[in-house]
XYZ file of C-alpha atoms in Angstrom:
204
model
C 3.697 185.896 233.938
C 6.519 185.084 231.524
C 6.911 181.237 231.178
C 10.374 180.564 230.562
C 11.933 177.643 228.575
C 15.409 177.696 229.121
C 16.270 173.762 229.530
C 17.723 172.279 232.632
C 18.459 176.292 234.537
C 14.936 177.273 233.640
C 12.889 179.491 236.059
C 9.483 178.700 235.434
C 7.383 181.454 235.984
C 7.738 184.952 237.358
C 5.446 187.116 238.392
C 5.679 191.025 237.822
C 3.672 192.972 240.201
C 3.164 196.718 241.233
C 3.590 197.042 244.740
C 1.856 200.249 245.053
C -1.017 198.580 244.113
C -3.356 197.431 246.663
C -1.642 193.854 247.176
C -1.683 192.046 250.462
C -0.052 189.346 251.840
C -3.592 187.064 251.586
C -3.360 188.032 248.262
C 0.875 187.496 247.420
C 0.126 183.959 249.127
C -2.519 183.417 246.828
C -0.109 184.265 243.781
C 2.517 182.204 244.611
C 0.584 178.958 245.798
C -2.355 178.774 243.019
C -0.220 180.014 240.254
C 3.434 177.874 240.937
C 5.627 180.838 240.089
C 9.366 180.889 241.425
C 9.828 184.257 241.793
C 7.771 187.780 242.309
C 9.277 190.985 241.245
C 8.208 193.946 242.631
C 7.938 197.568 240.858
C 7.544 200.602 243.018
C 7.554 203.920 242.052
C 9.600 206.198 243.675
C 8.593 208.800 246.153
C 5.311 207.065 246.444
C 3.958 205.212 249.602
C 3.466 201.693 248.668
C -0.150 199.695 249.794
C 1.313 197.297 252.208
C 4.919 196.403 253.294
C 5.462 193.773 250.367
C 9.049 195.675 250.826
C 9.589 193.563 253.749
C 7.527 190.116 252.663
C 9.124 187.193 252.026
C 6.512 186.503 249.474
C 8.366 189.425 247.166
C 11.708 188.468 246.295
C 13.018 191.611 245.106
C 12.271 195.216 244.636
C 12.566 197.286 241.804
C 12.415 201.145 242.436
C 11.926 203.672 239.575
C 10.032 206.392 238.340
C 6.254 205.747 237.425
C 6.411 206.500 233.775
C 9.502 204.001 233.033
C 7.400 201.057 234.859
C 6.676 199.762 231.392
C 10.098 200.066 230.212
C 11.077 197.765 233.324
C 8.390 195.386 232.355
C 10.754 194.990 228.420
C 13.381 195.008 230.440
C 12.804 192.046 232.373
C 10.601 190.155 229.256
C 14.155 190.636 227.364
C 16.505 189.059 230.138
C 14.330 186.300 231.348
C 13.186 184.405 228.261
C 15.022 182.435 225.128
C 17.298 185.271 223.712
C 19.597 185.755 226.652
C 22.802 186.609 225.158
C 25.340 183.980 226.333
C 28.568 186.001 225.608
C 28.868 186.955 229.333
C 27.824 183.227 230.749
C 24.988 182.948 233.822
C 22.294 181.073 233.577
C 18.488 181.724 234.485
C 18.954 180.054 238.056
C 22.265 182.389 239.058
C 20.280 185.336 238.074
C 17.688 184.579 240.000
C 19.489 183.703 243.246
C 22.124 186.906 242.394
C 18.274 189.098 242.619
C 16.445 187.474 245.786
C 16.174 189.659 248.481
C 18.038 192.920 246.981
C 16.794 196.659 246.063
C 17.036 197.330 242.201
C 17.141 200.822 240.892
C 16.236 201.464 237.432
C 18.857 203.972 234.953
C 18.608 204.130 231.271
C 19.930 206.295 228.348
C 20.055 206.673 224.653
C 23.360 206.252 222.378
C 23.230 207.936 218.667
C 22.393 205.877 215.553
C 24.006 202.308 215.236
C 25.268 203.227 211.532
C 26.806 206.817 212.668
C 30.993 206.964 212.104
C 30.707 208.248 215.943
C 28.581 205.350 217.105
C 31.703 203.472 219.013
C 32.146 206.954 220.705
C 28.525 207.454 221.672
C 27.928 204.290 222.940
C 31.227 204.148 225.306
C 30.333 208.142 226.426
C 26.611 206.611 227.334
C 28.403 204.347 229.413
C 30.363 206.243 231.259
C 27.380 209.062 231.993
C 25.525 205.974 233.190
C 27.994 204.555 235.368
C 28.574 208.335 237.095
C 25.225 208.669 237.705
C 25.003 205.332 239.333
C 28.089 206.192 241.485
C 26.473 209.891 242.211
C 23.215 208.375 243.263
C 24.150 204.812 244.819
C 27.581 205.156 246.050
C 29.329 202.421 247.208
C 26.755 200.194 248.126
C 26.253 198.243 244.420
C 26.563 194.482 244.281
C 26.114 194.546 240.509
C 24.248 195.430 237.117
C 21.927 194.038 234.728
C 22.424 196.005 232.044
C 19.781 195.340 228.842
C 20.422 197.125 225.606
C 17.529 197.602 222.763
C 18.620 198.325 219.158
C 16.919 197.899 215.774
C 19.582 195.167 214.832
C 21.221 192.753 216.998
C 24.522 194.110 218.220
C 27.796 192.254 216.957
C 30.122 190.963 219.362
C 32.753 193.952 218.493
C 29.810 196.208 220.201
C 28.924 194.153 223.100
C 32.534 194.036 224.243
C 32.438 197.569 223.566
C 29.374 198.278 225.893
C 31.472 195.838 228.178
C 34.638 197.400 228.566
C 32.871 201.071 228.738
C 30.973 199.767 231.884
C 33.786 197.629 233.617
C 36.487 200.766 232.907
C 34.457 203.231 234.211
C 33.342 200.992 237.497
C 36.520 200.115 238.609
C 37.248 203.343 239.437
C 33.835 204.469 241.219
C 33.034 200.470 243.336
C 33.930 197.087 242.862
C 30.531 194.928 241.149
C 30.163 191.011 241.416
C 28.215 190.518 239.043
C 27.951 191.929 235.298
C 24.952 190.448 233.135
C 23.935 191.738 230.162
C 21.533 191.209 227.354
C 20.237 192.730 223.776
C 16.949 192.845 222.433
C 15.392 194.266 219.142
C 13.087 197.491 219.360
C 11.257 198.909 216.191
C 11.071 202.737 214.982
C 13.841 203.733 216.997
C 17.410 204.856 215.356
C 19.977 204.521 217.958
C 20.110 201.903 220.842
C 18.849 202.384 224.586
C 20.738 201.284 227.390
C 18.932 200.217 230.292
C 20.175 199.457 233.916
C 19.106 197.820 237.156
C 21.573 198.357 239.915
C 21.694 195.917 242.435
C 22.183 196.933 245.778
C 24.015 195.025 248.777
């Protein structure tokens, strides 16, 4: 559970949960009535055959599909966009977040820029961008509402680079599908020399 302090938009608790893990809905009732969350978020691996059909419960409100090994990297993910440190230079709060997610399939896409202090850095960034965006268009076609997009770097990005990551994303959309929604955060990783971009893509 990540308790989450965000003043009067809070969410108060959400619950992160494996679906393909052997859940049921005794059990997702359970969860949600003992504990008081707001929200469960379900991860499910791709190509596997979850337990039960939390896919179609009420009691999940939304799906995240991915492979099995970047599970944990979708756990950061979602520790870095619903606590404190959201980044408030594209405003949402906790609350529109959480309504924009209920009831939609996530898919999970993330890739690796060059180091932050490299003359090409600018470059490497916007080209990570754009490979990200194709793939989502290759893979999802027309069908996304929107992206969370979550960067991790070993310093905090400047506004100069945000805008860039920004503009690389919007550009390259608005010629594959219209989006909604654009949210986007940035968290600090250790022992790691460029930045990773991470990206759930909403579905309709």
């Amino acid at each position: 559970f990540y308790t989450l302090d965000g003043g009067y938009n809070r969410i108060a608790h959400i619950a992160l949960i494996d679906i393909n893990d052997l859940w049921t809905e005794k059990a997702l009732t359970e969860l949600k009535s003992l504990s008081g969350v707001s929200m469960v978020i379900g991860l499910k691996a791709r190509n596997i055959k979850q337990s039960i059909a939390t896919t179609n419960s009420k009691l999940v409100d939304c799906i995240v599909n991915c492979a099995i090994e970047d599970m944990k990297a979708i756990k950061q993910m979602i520790n870095g966009f619903f606590n404190n440190g959201v980044i408030d230079f594209i405003a949402f709060d906790y609350y529109e977040l959480y309504e924009f997610v209920r009831d939609k399939q996530l898919y999970y896409f993330s890739s690796s820029a060059s180091n932050l202090d490299s003359p090409s850095k600018d470059e490497s960034i916007r080209q990570t961008c754009m490979d990200l965006v194709k793939k989502l268009s290759n893979d999802m076609a027309s069908d996304i509402e929107g992206l969370i997009v979550h960067i991790e770097s070993t310093r905090e990005l400047n506004l100069d680079e945000l805008n860039l990551v920004t503009e690389a994303f919007i550009d390259s959309i608005k010629f594959n599908f219209p989006i909604e929604k654009f949210y986007l955060n940035n968290s600090l990783v250790e022992d790691d020399e460029g930045i990773t971009i991470k990206v759930l893509c909403v579905l309709r």
